[in-house]
Coordinates of C-alpha atoms in Angstrom, one line a residue:
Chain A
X1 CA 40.6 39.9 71.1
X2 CA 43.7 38.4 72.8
X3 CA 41.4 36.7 75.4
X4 CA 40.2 33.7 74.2
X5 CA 37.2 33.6 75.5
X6 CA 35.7 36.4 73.7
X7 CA 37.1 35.4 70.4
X8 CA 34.8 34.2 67.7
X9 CA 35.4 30.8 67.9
X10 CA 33.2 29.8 71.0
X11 CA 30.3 31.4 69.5
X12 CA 30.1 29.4 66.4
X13 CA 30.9 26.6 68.8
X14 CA 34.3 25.5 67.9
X15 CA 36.4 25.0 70.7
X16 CA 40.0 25.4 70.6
X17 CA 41.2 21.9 70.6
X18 CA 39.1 21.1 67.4
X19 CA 39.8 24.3 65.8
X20 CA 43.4 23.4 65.9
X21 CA 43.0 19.9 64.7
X22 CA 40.8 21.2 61.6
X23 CA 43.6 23.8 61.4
X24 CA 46.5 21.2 61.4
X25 CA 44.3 18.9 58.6
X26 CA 43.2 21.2 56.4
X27 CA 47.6 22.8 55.9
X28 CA 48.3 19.4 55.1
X29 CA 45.8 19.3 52.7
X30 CA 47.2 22.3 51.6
X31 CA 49.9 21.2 50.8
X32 CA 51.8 24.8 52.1
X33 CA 54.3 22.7 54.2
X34 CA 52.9 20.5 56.0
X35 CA 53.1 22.0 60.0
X36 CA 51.4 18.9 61.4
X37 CA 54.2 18.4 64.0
X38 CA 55.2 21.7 64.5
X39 CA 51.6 23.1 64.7
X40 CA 50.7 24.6 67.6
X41 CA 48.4 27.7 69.2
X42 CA 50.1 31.3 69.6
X43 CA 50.5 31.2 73.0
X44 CA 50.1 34.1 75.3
X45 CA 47.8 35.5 72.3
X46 CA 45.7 32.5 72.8
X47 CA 44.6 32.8 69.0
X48 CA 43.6 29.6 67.8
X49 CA 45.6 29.3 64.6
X50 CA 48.0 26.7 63.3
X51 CA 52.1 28.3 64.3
X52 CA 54.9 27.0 62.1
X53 CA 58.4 27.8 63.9
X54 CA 60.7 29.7 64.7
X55 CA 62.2 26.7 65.2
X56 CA 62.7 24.2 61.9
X57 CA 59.3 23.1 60.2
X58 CA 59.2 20.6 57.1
X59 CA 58.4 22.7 53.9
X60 CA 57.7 21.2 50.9
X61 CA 59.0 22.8 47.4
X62 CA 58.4 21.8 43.9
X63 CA 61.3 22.6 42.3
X64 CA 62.1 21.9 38.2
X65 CA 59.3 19.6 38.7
X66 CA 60.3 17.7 41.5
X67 CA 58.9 17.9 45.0
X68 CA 61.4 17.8 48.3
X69 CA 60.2 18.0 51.9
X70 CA 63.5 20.0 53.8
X71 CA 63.3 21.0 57.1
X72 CA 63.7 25.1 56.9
X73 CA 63.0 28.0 59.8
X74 CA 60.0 30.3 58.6
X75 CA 63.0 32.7 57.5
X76 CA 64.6 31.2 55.5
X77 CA 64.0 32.6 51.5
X78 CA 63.3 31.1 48.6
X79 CA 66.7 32.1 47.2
X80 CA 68.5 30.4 50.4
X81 CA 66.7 27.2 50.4
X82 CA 67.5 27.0 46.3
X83 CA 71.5 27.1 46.8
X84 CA 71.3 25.9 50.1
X85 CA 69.5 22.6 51.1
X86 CA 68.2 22.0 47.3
X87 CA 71.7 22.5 45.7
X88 CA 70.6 24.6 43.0
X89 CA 73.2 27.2 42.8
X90 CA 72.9 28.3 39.6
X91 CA 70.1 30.9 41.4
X92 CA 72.4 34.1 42.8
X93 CA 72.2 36.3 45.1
X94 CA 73.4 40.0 44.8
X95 CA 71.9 42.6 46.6
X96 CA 69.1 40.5 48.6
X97 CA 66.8 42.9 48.7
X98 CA 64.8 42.8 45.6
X99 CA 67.1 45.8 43.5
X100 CA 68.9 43.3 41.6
X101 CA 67.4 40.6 40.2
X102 CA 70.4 37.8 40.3
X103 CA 68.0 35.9 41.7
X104 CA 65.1 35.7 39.7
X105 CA 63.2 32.2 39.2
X106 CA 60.0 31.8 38.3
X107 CA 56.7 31.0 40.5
X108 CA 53.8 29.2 38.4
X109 CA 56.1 30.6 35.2
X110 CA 56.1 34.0 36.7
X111 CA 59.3 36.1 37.0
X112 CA 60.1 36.7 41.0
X113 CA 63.3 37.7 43.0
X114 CA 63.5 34.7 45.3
X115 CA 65.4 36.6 48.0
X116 CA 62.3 38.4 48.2
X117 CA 59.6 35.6 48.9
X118 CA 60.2 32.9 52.0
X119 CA 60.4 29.7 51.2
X120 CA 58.0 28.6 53.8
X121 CA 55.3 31.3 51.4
X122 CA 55.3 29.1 48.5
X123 CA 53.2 26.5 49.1
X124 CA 51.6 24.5 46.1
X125 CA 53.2 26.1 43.5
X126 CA 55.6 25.3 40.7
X127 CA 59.7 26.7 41.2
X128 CA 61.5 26.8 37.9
X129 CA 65.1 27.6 38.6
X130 CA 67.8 28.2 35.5
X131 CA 69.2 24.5 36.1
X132 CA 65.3 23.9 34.9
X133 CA 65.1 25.5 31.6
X134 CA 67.2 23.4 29.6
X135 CA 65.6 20.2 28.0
X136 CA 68.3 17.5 29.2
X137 CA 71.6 18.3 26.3
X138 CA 69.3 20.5 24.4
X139 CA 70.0 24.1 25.9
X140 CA 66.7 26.6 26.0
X141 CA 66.7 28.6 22.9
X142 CA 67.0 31.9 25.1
X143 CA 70.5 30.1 26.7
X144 CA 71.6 29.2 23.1
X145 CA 71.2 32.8 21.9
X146 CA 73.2 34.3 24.9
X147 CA 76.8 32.3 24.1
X148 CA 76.0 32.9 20.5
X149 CA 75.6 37.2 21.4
X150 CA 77.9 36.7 24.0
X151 CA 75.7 38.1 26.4
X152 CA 77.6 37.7 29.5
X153 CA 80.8 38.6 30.8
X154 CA 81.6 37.5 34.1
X155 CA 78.2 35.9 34.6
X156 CA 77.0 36.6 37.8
X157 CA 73.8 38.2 36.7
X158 CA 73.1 35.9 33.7
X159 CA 70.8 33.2 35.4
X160 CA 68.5 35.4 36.6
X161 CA 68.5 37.5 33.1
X162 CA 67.9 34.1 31.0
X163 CA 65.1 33.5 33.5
X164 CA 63.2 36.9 32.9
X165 CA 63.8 37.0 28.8
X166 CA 62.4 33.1 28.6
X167 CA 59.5 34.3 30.6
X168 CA 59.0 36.9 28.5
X169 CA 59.0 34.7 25.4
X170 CA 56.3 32.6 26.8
X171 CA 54.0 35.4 26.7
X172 CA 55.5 37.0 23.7
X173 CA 56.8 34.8 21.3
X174 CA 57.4 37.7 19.0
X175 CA 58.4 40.3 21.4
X176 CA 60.0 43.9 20.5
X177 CA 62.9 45.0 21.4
X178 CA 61.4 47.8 23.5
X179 CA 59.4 44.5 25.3
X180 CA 62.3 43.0 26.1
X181 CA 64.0 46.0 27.3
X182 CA 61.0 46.3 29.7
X183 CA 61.4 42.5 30.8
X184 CA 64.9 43.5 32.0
X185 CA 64.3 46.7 33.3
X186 CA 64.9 45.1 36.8
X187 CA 68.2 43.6 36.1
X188 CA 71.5 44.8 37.1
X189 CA 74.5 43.9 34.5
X190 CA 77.4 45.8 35.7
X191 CA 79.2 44.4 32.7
X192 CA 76.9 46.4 30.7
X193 CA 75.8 43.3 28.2
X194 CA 72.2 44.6 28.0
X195 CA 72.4 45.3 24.1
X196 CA 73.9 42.3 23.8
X197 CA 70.8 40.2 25.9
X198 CA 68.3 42.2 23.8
X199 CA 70.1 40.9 20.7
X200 CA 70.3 37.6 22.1
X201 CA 66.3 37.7 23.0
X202 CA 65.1 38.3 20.3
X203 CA 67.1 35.5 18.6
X204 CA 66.0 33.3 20.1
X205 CA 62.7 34.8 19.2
X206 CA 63.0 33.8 15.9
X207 CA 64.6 30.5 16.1
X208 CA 61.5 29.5 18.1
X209 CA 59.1 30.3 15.5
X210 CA 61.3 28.8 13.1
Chain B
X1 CA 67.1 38.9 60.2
X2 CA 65.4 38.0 63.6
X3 CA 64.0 33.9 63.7
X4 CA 60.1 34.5 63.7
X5 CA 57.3 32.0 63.7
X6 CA 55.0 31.7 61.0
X7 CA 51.2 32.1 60.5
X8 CA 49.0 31.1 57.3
X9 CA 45.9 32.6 58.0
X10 CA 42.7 31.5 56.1
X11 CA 40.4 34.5 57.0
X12 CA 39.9 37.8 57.6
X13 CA 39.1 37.3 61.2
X14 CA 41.4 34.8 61.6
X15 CA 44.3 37.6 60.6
X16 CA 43.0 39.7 62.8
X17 CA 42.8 37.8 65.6
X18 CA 46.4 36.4 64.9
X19 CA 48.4 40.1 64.8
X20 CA 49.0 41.9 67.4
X21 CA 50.6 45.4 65.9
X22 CA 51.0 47.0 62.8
X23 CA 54.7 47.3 61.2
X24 CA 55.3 50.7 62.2
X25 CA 54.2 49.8 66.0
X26 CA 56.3 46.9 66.1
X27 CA 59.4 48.9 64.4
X28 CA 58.7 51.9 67.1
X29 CA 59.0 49.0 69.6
X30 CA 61.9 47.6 68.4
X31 CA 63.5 51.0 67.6
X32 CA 62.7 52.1 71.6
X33 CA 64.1 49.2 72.3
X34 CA 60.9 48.0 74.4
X35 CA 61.1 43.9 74.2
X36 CA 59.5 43.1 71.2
X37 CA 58.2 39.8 73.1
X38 CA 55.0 38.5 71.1
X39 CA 54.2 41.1 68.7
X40 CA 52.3 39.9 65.1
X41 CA 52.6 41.5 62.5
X42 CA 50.8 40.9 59.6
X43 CA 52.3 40.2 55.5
X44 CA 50.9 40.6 52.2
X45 CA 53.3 40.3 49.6
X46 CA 56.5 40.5 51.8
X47 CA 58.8 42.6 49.6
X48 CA 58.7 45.4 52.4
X49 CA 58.5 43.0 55.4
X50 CA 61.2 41.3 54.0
X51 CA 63.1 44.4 52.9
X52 CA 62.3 45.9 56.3
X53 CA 63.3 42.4 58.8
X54 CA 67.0 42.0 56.7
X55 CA 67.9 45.8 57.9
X56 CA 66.8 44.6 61.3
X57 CA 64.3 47.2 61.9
X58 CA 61.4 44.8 62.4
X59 CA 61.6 42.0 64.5
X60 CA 58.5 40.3 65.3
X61 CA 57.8 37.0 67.3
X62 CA 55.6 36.0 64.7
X63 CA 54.5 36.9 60.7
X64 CA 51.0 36.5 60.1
X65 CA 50.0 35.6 55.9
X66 CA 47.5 36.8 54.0
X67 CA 48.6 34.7 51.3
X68 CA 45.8 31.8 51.9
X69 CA 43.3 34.0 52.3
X70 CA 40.8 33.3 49.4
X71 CA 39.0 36.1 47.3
X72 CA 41.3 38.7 48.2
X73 CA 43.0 39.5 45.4
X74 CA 39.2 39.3 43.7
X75 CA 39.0 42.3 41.5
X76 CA 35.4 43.4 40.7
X77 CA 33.1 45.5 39.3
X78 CA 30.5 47.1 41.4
X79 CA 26.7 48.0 40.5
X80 CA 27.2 51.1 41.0
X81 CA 30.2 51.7 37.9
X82 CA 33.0 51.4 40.7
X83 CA 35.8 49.0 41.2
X84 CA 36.8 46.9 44.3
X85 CA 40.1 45.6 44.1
X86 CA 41.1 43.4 46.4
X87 CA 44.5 44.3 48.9
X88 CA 46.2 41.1 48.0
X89 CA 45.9 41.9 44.0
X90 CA 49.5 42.5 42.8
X91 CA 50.6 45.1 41.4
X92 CA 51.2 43.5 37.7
X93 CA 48.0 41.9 37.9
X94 CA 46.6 45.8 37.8
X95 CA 49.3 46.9 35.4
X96 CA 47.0 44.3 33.0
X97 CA 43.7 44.7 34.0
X98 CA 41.3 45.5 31.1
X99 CA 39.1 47.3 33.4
X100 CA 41.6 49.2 35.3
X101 CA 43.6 49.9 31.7
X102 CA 40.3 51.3 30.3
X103 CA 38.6 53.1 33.3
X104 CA 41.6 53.8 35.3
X105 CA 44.6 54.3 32.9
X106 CA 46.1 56.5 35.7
X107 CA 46.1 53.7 38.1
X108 CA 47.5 51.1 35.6
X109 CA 49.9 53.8 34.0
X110 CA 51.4 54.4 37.8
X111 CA 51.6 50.6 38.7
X112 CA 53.5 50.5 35.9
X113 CA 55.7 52.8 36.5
X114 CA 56.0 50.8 40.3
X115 CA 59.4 48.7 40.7
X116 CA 60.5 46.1 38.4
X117 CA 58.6 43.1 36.5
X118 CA 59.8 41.1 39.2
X119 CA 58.7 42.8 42.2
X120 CA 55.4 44.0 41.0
X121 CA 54.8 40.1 40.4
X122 CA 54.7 39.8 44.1
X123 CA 54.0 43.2 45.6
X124 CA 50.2 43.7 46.3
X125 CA 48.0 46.6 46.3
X126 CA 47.2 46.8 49.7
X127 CA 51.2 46.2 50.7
X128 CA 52.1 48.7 48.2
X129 CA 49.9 51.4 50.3
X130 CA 51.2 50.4 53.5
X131 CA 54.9 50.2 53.0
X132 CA 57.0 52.2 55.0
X133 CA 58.9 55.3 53.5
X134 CA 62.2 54.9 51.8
X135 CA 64.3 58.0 53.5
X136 CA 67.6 56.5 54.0
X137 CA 67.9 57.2 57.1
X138 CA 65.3 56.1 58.0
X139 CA 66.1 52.5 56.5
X140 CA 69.4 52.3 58.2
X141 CA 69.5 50.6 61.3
X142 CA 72.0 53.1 62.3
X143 CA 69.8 56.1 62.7
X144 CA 67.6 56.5 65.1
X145 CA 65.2 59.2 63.6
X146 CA 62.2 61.1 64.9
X147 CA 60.3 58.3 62.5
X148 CA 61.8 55.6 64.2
X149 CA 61.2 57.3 67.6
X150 CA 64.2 59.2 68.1
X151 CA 65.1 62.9 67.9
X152 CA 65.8 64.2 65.6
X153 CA 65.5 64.0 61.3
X154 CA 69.0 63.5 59.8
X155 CA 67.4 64.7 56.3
X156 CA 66.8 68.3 56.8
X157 CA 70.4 69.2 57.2
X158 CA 71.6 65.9 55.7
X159 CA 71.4 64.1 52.5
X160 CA 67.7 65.3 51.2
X161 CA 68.4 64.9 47.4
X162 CA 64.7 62.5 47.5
X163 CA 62.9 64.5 50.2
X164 CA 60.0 66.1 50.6
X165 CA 59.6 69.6 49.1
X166 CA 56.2 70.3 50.8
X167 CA 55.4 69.8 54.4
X168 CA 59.1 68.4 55.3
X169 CA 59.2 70.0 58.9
X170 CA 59.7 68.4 61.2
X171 CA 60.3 65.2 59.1
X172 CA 61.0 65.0 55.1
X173 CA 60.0 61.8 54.1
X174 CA 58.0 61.6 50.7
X175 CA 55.2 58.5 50.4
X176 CA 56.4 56.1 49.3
X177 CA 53.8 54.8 47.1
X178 CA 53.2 56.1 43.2
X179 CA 50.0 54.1 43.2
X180 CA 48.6 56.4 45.8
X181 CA 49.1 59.3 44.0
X182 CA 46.3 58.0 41.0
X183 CA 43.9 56.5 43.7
X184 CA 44.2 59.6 46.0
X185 CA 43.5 61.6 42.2
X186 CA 40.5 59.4 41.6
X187 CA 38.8 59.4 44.9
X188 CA 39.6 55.7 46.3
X189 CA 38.7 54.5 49.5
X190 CA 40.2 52.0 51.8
X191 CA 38.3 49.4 53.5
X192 CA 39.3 48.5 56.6
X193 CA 38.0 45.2 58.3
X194 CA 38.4 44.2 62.5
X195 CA 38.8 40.9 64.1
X196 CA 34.5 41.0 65.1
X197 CA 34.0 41.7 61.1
X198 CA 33.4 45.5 61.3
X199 CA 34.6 47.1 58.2
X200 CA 35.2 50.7 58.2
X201 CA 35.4 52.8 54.3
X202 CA 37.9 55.8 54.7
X203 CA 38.6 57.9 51.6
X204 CA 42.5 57.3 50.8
X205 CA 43.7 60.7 50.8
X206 CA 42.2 60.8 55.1
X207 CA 43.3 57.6 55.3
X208 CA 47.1 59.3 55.2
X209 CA 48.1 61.4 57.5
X210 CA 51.2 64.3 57.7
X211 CA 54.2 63.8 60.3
X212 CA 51.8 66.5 62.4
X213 CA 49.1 64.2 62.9
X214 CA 51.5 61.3 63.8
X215 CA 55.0 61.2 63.6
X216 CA 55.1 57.4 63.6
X217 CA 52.7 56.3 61.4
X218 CA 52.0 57.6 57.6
X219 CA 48.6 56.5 57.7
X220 CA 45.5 55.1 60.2
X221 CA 45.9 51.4 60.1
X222 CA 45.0 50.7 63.9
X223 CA 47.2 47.2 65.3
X224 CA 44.3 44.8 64.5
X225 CA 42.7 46.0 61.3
X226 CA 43.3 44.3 57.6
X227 CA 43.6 46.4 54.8
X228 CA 40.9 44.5 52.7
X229 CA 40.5 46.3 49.8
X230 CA 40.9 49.4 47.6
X231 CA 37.4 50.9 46.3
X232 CA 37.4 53.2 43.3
X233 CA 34.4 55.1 42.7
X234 CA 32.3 55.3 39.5
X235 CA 33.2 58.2 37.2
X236 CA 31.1 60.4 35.5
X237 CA 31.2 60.9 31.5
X238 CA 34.0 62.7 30.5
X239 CA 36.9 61.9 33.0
X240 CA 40.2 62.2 31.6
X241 CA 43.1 61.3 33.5
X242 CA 46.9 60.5 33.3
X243 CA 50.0 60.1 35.3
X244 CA 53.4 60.7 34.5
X245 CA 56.6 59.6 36.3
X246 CA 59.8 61.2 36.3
X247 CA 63.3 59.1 38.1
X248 CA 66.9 59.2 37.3
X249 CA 66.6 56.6 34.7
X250 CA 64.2 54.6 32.2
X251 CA 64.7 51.4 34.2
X252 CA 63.4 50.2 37.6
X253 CA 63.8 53.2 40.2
X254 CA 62.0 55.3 42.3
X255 CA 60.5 58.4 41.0
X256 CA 62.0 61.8 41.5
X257 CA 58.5 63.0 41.0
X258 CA 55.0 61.8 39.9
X259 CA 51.8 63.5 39.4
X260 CA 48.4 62.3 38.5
X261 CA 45.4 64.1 37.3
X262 CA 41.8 63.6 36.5
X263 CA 39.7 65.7 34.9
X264 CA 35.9 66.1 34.2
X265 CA 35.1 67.7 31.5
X266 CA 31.9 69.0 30.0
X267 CA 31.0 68.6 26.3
X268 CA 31.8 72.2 25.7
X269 CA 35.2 71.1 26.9
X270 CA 35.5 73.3 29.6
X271 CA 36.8 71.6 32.9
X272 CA 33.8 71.0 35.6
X273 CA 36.2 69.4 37.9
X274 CA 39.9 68.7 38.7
X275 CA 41.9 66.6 40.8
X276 CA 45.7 67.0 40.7
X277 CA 48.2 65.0 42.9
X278 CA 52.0 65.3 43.4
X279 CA 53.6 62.0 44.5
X280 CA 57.7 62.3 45.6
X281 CA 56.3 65.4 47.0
X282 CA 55.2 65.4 50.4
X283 CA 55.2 62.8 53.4
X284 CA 51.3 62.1 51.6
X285 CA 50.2 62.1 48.3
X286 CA 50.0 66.3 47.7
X287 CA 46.5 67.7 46.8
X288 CA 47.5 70.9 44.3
X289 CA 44.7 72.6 45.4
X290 CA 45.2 75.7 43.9
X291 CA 46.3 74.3 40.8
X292 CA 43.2 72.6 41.2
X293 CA 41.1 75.5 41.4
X294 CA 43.0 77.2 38.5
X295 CA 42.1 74.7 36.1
X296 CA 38.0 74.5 37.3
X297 CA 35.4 76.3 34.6
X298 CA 38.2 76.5 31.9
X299 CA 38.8 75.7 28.5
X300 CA 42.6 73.7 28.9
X301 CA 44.9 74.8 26.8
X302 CA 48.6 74.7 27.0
X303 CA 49.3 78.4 28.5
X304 CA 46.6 77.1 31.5
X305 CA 48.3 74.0 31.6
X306 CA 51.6 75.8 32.1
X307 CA 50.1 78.4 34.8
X308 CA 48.7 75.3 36.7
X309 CA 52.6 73.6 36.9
X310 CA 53.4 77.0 38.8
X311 CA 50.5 77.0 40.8
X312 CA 51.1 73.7 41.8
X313 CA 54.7 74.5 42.9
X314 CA 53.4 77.4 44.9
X315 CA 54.1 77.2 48.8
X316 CA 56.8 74.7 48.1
X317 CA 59.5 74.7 50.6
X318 CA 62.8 72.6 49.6
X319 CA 65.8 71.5 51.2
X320 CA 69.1 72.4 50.3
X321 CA 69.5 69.9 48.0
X322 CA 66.0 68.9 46.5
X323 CA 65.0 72.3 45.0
X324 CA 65.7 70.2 41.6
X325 CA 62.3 69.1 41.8
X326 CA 60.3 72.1 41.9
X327 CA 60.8 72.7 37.5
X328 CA 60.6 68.7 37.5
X329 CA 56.5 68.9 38.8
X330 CA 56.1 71.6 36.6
X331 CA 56.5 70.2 33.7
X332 CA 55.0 67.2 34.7
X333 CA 52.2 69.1 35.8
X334 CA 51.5 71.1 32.4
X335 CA 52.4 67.8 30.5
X336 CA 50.0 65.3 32.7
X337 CA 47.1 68.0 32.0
X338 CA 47.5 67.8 28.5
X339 CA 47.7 64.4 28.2
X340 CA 44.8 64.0 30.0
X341 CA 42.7 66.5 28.2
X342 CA 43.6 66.5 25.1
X343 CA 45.3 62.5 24.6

């Protein structure tokens, strides 16, 4: 398959050239990250498929709503472009490797470790980061709960915690404890304030309903 | 982590066609220090790519995504009673899946159990499968292991606390997967699709293969092939199964030990069939054949239960440090076959 010749391509008729061209239209459309001036074949392979990078592409992220074309290298994760280019450093990083959690934002309201997803991976969809949650003054309920449990010590672990027990609470309004237990189950909190996030989770349970 | 270029590949050929090797080639590569020059590999979810390209013990010229690809994550039911889950479904996704939670409460029950809420948002099926193993040694850089393509396996007379107790010569990595241990239990297949669209069905459990088939390689991906989905057959009335998980702690870990089993039963209650896997066990999922074989045209009870967790144990060989394990999967054993048979 590395030849082109033999590929599939020529036999439905599409040569290279407007394979690539389709190729470079249709990840625009996408929306993914827009490779059009970057977008080129894998050479030596000869595949005909739009290649972002190494070197800097534009990606587009919508973050908290808004969307922001940066320039980033393929590697570059989700976590790095957050408190990098974006600013947004209420995201942390502890272990980088997924064991953690610090870094947990959500993806289309879903919980994920953004040092484990690449930025350039996210295409279309939604970021929420902590600095997101709050409605302008007006904390989220989940936030409002943790001072008032004092559910943090020295705080390094506390964004990405908020993040996974406001998640929860949009699936589970009612949630019990043993649910929210689960919904931190990958967080570390070498403070040990897990009773106290619990607590302060299903608080703001209940202040929601009421 | 190396600078890599960056694929989104809309089809299956198109994936295909784009990688060049699978993740253990390239890591042998990069590990033999042969210049990893334009080597593809391909990524699902990314958490063991990722995981993998931060130690530094993947390095390829370009990542190829299967992300874009559209249907599949499709999960679907088949005429014929089976399942066909899709390689890109993640792993939370199947944690939640009426059908899987009703038909295939093992499968669900050990997705479950998989890595944190987080991670199993983003991990998929078919990446769970392929991961590479988790030996310490042989995820540091620093070692270069028989695995990696070096001589020698640092956990036999090293640190083998999570090593294999079963087939651990002459390396003593356990899989690394705990949904393989259901879907080896159940009978899965693996379809496997090429760059000209040939698909090839191989049942999971051949589909794996022991440090003495290849050292390199845990199972029989070849460099251009897509793992495309994960086939579970129909089962026949009265299939009972469960899987239990044992780590360190409640929360997000590894297990220490896992074992699955499905049982058919006959209305008189007597068991026509048996399948019993031991995950955390072996560098594959481990058939307990004999344990197996103990349990078939019996009535379960808990003394046959118990007799099967020995059974099961038998021809075990642990390290100096892992022998821990061996009343662990016995009493996971006994208690998996009762909860299977009798709820």
């Amino acid at each position: 398959m590395l030849n082109p010749d033999d590929s599939g391509s020529r036999e439905r008729g599409i040569s290279r050239r407007t394979f690539l061209r389709s190729a470079v239209g249709t990840t625009m459309v996408d929306a993914a990250s827009g490779f059009l001036d970057d977008a080129k074949a894998a050479e030596g392979s000869g595949v005909p498929v739009a290649v972002a990078g190494p070197e800097p592409v534009p990606v587009t992220l919508k973050v908290n709503g808004v969307e922001r074309t940066l320039r980033l290298e393929p590697r570059v994760t989700l976590a790095e472009a957050l408190r990098g280019p974006l600013g947004l450093t209420g995201t942390k990083i502890g272990c980088n490797r997924g064991a953690c959690s610090a870094c947990t934002v959500w993806i289309d309201g879903v919980t994920v470790c953004s040092c484990m997803i690449l930025a350039i991976d996210i295409g279309a969809r939604s970021v929420t980061t902590i600095e997101g949650l709050a409605q302008g003054e007006t904390l989220h309920p989940v936030q409002a709960a943790f001072i008032e449990h004092d559910a943090l010590q020295c705080g390094y672990c506390t964004p990405g915690l908020v993040m996974s027990c406001a998640a929860l609470l949009r699936n589970r309004p009612d949630p019990a404890a043993e649910e929210v237990r689960a919904a931190i189950s990958g967080h570390y909190c070498r403070c040990g304030t897990y009773p106290h996030v619990v607590a302060a989770t299903l608080t703001a349970a209940k202040a929601r309903q009421a | 982590m190396n600078r890599f270029a960056w694929v989104n590949a809309r089809t299956i050929e198109e994936a295909s066609a784009a990688v060049s090797a699978t993740v253990a080639d390239a890591m042998t590569e990069l590990a033999g220090n042969a210049a990893a020059g334009d080597t593809a590999v391909l990524k699902a979810g990314g958490v063991d790519v990722l995981d993998l390209l931060k130690e530094g013990l993947l390095a390829p010229a370009r990542i190829v995504s299967l992300r874009g690809i559209p249907g599949l994550d499709a999960v679907v039911e088949e005429a014929g009673g089976g399942l066909r889950i899709g390689s890109m479904a993640t792993l939370s996704r199947l944690a939640d899946h009426p059908v899987v939670r009703r038909r295939y409460p093992a499968l669900s029950e050990a997705v479950r159990a998989s890595a944190s809420p987080q991670i199993r948002n983003v991990a998929t099926l078919g990446g769970n499968l392929l991961q590479r193993p988790r030996c310490w040694y042989f995820r540091a850089h620093e070692y270069h292991c028989l695995r990696k393509g070096g001589g020698h396996c640092f956990a036999i007379a090293g640190e083998n606390q999570y090593h294999a107790i079963f087939d651990n010569r002459p390396c003593a990595i356990v899989h690394p997967s705990t949904a393989a241990t259901a879907l080896v239990a159940l009978g899965a297949t693996v379809e496997l699709a090429d760059a000209q669209g040939a698909v090839r069905q191989v049942l999971l459990e051949d589909f794996f293969g022991p440090p003495d088939r290849d050292l390199q390689r845990e199972n029989d991906l070849k460099p251009r092939e897509v793992l495309t989905a994960i086939r579970l057959p129909a089962l026949p009335a009265g299939t009972h199964m469960a899987h239990l998980k044992q780590g360190e702690k409640d929360s997000f870990d590894w297990p220490l030990a896992d074992v699955a089993v499905v049982l058919e039963l006959s209305p008189d209650g007597s068991c026509r069939k048996a399948a019993l896997v031991l995950g955390t066990a072996a560098p594959v999922p481990h058939r307990a054949k004999q344990a197996e074989g103990l349990l078939a045209g019996k009535h379960i009870g808990e003394d046959l239960a118990r007799e099967a967790g020995r059974a099961a144990l038998e021809g075990a060989t642990p390290l100096a440090k892992n022998a821990y394990k061996l009343p662990l999967f016995e009493t996971l054993v006994r208690r998996a076959i009762l909860k299977a048979a009798l709820g």
